[in-house]
Amino acid sequence: MRTRSGSRPGIAVLASVALALGGAAGCGADDALPPRPAASAGPQAQLEELTTASAGSMRGYSRDRFPHWRNAGKNCDVRDTVLQRDGTDIKLSGCNVVGGRWPSRYDGRTLTDPSDVDIDHMVPLANAWRSGADEWNDDKRGDFANDLDQPQLFAVSKTTNRSKGDQDPSQWKPPNRDDWCRYAADWIAVKHYWRLTVTEAERAALGDMLGSC
């Protein structure tokens, strides 16, 4: 474990979490996962490498400082990409998603109306701001907000997404306890890759959730 005092010390960037918690990513899989590069360390090792620090100030924060959703083709954006990746029986108008079925990992519901689906940032934008992203430029914050390579973007019910808000795992956990292990591993992987800090309470909660694996 590392503790920050003053400027943030650098930590080694590892590709992503290595944890066999579900099937491979891909459109049409009921438990679709984002693509994950091969990793050289598991979530517990990554958690130990995260820097511990108090939550920073929200001064200057705006969602506009994390430009999203980026274009991903004619009339399409990253939201459409995630909806297609995480759903089944997808119906399109052009490349815009207008129908399908989405398993919401946080609460175990199956959604059939895209208007009931939110794209959740695993590590919320405001939490990222408080844990180091305030020092980035807007281009890098845009990369974070549209990250399809790390386990950062998920199609979930808007009810659970809005209940979660910008809270960390010490403040909010998925109602579906079966998701706790994967949720903690994904949260850690994102923070590790982007070199974001965790609070003491956040670290403890993540450790407890990994205990459910």
Tab-separated table of C-alpha atoms in Angstrom:
chain	number	residue	atom	x	y	z
A	1	MET	CA	0.000	0.000	0.000
A	2	ARG	CA	1.203	3.498	-0.796
A	3	THR	CA	0.171	6.704	0.915
A	4	ARG	CA	0.269	10.040	-0.806
A	5	SER	CA	1.802	13.045	0.823
A	6	GLY	CA	2.078	16.099	-1.373
A	7	SER	CA	2.496	15.122	-5.036
A	8	ARG	CA	1.384	11.720	-6.203
A	9	PRO	CA	4.150	9.156	-6.614
A	10	GLY	CA	4.049	7.263	-9.895
A	11	ILE	CA	3.005	3.633	-9.915
A	12	ALA	CA	3.601	1.010	-12.553
A	13	VAL	CA	0.875	0.778	-15.140
A	14	LEU	CA	-0.366	-2.747	-15.660
A	15	ALA	CA	-2.695	-3.581	-18.489
A	16	SER	CA	-5.824	-4.685	-16.573
A	17	VAL	CA	-7.254	-7.032	-13.960
A	18	ALA	CA	-6.794	-10.768	-14.489
A	19	LEU	CA	-9.782	-12.483	-12.974
A	20	ALA	CA	-11.924	-15.220	-14.455
A	21	LEU	CA	-15.310	-13.920	-13.410
A	22	GLY	CA	-17.348	-14.471	-16.533
A	23	GLY	CA	-17.352	-15.257	-20.203
A	24	ALA	CA	-15.441	-13.394	-22.837
A	25	ALA	CA	-16.716	-10.032	-23.986
A	26	GLY	CA	-18.827	-9.763	-27.086
A	27	CYS	CA	-22.206	-8.796	-28.453
A	28	GLY	CA	-24.844	-11.348	-27.708
A	29	ALA	CA	-23.326	-12.713	-24.481
A	30	ASP	CA	-25.761	-12.481	-21.579
A	31	ASP	CA	-22.911	-11.657	-19.218
A	32	ALA	CA	-21.038	-9.470	-21.690
A	33	LEU	CA	-17.811	-8.024	-20.370
A	34	PRO	CA	-15.643	-5.272	-21.823
A	35	PRO	CA	-12.549	-6.471	-23.647
A	36	ARG	CA	-9.627	-6.918	-21.272
A	37	PRO	CA	-5.980	-7.023	-22.327
A	38	ALA	CA	-3.822	-9.710	-20.768
A	39	ALA	CA	-2.743	-8.696	-17.267
A	40	SER	CA	0.252	-9.579	-15.136
A	41	ALA	CA	-1.282	-8.983	-11.707
A	42	GLY	CA	-4.560	-9.840	-10.013
A	43	PRO	CA	-6.916	-7.418	-8.255
A	44	GLN	CA	-5.477	-7.955	-4.768
A	45	ALA	CA	-1.973	-7.139	-5.983
A	46	GLN	CA	-3.265	-4.117	-7.874
A	47	LEU	CA	-5.168	-2.929	-4.797
A	48	GLU	CA	-1.989	-3.054	-2.735
A	49	GLU	CA	-0.233	-0.889	-5.331
A	50	LEU	CA	-2.856	1.880	-5.294
A	51	THR	CA	-1.899	5.131	-3.598
A	52	THR	CA	-3.967	6.056	-0.536
A	53	ALA	CA	-5.023	9.687	-0.197
A	54	SER	CA	-7.852	11.782	1.145
A	55	ALA	CA	-10.519	12.698	-1.396
A	56	GLY	CA	-9.601	15.888	-3.209
A	57	SER	CA	-11.666	19.007	-3.718
A	58	MET	CA	-14.518	19.265	-6.203
A	59	ARG	CA	-13.413	22.807	-7.057
A	60	GLY	CA	-13.477	23.300	-10.814
A	61	TYR	CA	-15.327	20.050	-11.504
A	62	SER	CA	-17.831	19.768	-14.334
A	63	ARG	CA	-18.941	16.786	-16.392
A	64	ASP	CA	-18.034	18.941	-19.372
A	65	ARG	CA	-14.393	18.533	-18.320
A	66	PHE	CA	-14.781	14.833	-19.270
A	67	PRO	CA	-16.024	15.125	-22.890
A	68	HIS	CA	-18.290	12.189	-23.761
A	69	TRP	CA	-19.774	10.458	-25.638
A	70	ARG	CA	-17.281	10.419	-28.515
A	71	ASN	CA	-18.330	9.707	-32.076
A	72	ALA	CA	-18.039	6.073	-33.125
A	73	GLY	CA	-19.333	6.190	-36.675
A	74	LYS	CA	-22.062	8.002	-38.571
A	75	ASN	CA	-24.739	9.147	-36.084
A	76	CYS	CA	-23.249	6.796	-33.471
A	77	ASP	CA	-21.261	7.308	-30.319
A	78	VAL	CA	-19.621	5.352	-27.508
A	79	ARG	CA	-22.999	4.914	-25.786
A	80	ASP	CA	-24.300	3.035	-28.846
A	81	THR	CA	-21.128	0.933	-28.856
A	82	VAL	CA	-21.672	-0.165	-25.243
A	83	LEU	CA	-25.375	-0.828	-25.787
A	84	GLN	CA	-24.538	-3.109	-28.716
A	85	ARG	CA	-21.713	-4.840	-26.842
A	86	ASP	CA	-23.657	-5.534	-23.649
A	87	GLY	CA	-27.035	-6.424	-25.174
A	88	THR	CA	-28.715	-9.185	-27.122
A	89	ASP	CA	-31.397	-9.073	-29.828
A	90	ILE	CA	-30.178	-5.586	-30.706
A	91	LYS	CA	-32.355	-3.511	-33.025
A	92	LEU	CA	-30.785	-0.621	-34.897
A	93	SER	CA	-31.888	2.473	-36.732
A	94	GLY	CA	-28.808	3.202	-38.764
A	95	CYS	CA	-26.267	2.433	-36.079
A	96	ASN	CA	-28.340	3.895	-33.233
A	97	VAL	CA	-29.659	1.291	-30.794
A	98	VAL	CA	-33.460	1.402	-30.557
A	99	GLY	CA	-34.217	-1.992	-29.028
A	100	GLY	CA	-32.769	-5.099	-27.423
A	101	ARG	CA	-32.311	-6.879	-24.105
A	102	TRP	CA	-29.764	-5.884	-21.454
A	103	PRO	CA	-28.852	-7.792	-18.290
A	104	SER	CA	-28.196	-5.215	-15.562
A	105	ARG	CA	-25.397	-6.678	-13.476
A	106	TYR	CA	-25.950	-4.365	-10.506
A	107	ASP	CA	-29.495	-5.515	-9.742
A	108	GLY	CA	-30.034	-8.656	-11.838
A	109	ARG	CA	-32.827	-7.105	-13.896
A	110	THR	CA	-33.265	-7.614	-17.634
A	111	LEU	CA	-34.119	-4.425	-19.509
A	112	THR	CA	-35.855	-4.285	-22.871
A	113	ASP	CA	-36.174	-0.533	-23.420
A	114	PRO	CA	-32.996	1.455	-24.179
A	115	SER	CA	-34.491	4.418	-22.320
A	116	ASP	CA	-34.266	2.354	-19.116
A	117	VAL	CA	-30.555	1.736	-19.681
A	118	ASP	CA	-27.733	4.005	-18.512
A	119	ILE	CA	-24.077	3.630	-19.402
A	120	ASP	CA	-22.318	3.590	-16.050
A	121	HIS	CA	-18.760	4.767	-15.531
A	122	MET	CA	-17.393	2.135	-13.148
A	123	VAL	CA	-15.254	4.841	-11.536
A	124	PRO	CA	-17.567	7.872	-11.698
A	125	LEU	CA	-16.266	11.045	-13.268
A	126	ALA	CA	-16.572	13.068	-10.063
A	127	ASN	CA	-14.788	10.363	-8.080
A	128	ALA	CA	-11.993	10.359	-10.646
A	129	TRP	CA	-11.732	14.146	-10.299
A	130	ARG	CA	-11.329	13.821	-6.524
A	131	SER	CA	-8.717	11.085	-6.907
A	132	GLY	CA	-6.360	12.626	-9.425
A	133	ALA	CA	-8.140	13.512	-12.667
A	134	ASP	CA	-8.308	17.171	-11.600
A	135	GLU	CA	-4.633	17.337	-12.626
A	136	TRP	CA	-5.260	15.996	-16.145
A	137	ASN	CA	-6.093	17.994	-19.248
A	138	ASP	CA	-9.511	17.656	-20.864
A	139	ASP	CA	-8.206	15.375	-23.621
A	140	LYS	CA	-7.025	12.824	-21.083
A	141	ARG	CA	-10.261	13.161	-19.136
A	142	GLY	CA	-12.096	12.474	-22.403
A	143	ASP	CA	-10.025	9.326	-22.882
A	144	PHE	CA	-11.062	8.215	-19.399
A	145	ALA	CA	-14.749	8.996	-19.920
A	146	ASN	CA	-14.851	7.006	-23.192
A	147	ASP	CA	-12.546	4.145	-22.177
A	148	LEU	CA	-13.664	0.950	-23.889
A	149	ASP	CA	-10.445	-0.959	-23.133
A	150	GLN	CA	-10.599	-1.040	-19.333
A	151	PRO	CA	-13.677	-2.380	-17.461
A	152	GLN	CA	-15.019	1.176	-17.142
A	153	LEU	CA	-18.257	1.358	-19.158
A	154	PHE	CA	-21.312	-0.848	-18.570
A	155	ALA	CA	-24.955	-0.898	-19.642
A	156	VAL	CA	-26.974	-1.060	-16.404
A	157	SER	CA	-30.396	-0.014	-15.166
A	158	LYS	CA	-30.705	3.740	-14.821
A	159	THR	CA	-32.196	3.133	-11.362
A	160	THR	CA	-29.004	1.616	-9.980
A	161	ASN	CA	-26.729	3.959	-11.908
A	162	ARG	CA	-28.432	7.010	-10.451
A	163	SER	CA	-28.514	5.456	-6.985
A	164	LYS	CA	-24.752	4.950	-7.241
A	165	GLY	CA	-24.050	8.520	-8.358
A	166	ASP	CA	-20.418	9.421	-7.697
A	167	GLN	CA	-20.045	7.228	-4.604
A	168	ASP	CA	-17.130	4.869	-4.035
A	169	PRO	CA	-17.520	1.260	-2.779
A	170	SER	CA	-17.372	2.370	0.860
A	171	GLN	CA	-20.566	4.356	0.192
A	172	TRP	CA	-22.404	2.263	-2.399
A	173	LYS	CA	-22.335	-1.361	-3.498
A	174	PRO	CA	-24.474	-3.120	-6.105
A	175	PRO	CA	-27.729	-4.468	-4.644
A	176	ASN	CA	-26.814	-7.751	-6.360
A	177	ARG	CA	-24.235	-9.191	-3.950
A	178	ASP	CA	-23.209	-11.751	-6.568
A	179	ASP	CA	-21.618	-8.849	-8.463
A	180	TRP	CA	-19.466	-7.612	-5.568
A	181	CYS	CA	-16.347	-9.599	-6.472
A	182	ARG	CA	-16.405	-8.515	-10.114
A	183	TYR	CA	-17.368	-4.951	-9.187
A	184	ALA	CA	-14.384	-4.591	-6.841
A	185	ALA	CA	-12.009	-6.142	-9.384
A	186	ASP	CA	-13.235	-3.814	-12.126
A	187	TRP	CA	-13.040	-0.714	-9.889
A	188	ILE	CA	-9.484	-1.592	-8.882
A	189	ALA	CA	-8.437	-2.289	-12.481
A	190	VAL	CA	-9.645	1.126	-13.645
A	191	LYS	CA	-8.034	3.026	-10.777
A	192	HIS	CA	-4.799	1.089	-11.211
A	193	TYR	CA	-4.589	1.687	-14.954
A	194	TRP	CA	-5.360	5.404	-14.673
A	195	ARG	CA	-3.182	5.891	-11.550
A	196	LEU	CA	-6.031	7.222	-9.446
A	197	THR	CA	-5.921	7.211	-5.655
A	198	VAL	CA	-8.216	5.531	-3.126
A	199	THR	CA	-9.291	6.648	0.329
A	200	GLU	CA	-8.698	4.470	3.392
A	201	ALA	CA	-12.409	3.635	3.588
A	202	GLU	CA	-12.532	2.830	-0.131
A	203	ARG	CA	-9.510	0.528	0.158
A	204	ALA	CA	-11.069	-1.333	3.086
A	205	ALA	CA	-14.391	-1.770	1.281
A	206	LEU	CA	-12.662	-3.075	-1.844
A	207	GLY	CA	-10.696	-5.568	0.222
A	208	ASP	CA	-13.907	-6.804	1.859
A	209	MET	CA	-15.613	-7.174	-1.516
A	210	LEU	CA	-12.695	-9.175	-2.900
A	211	GLY	CA	-13.284	-11.516	0.031
A	212	SER	CA	-16.497	-12.598	-1.697
A	213	CYS	CA	-14.572	-13.962	-4.681
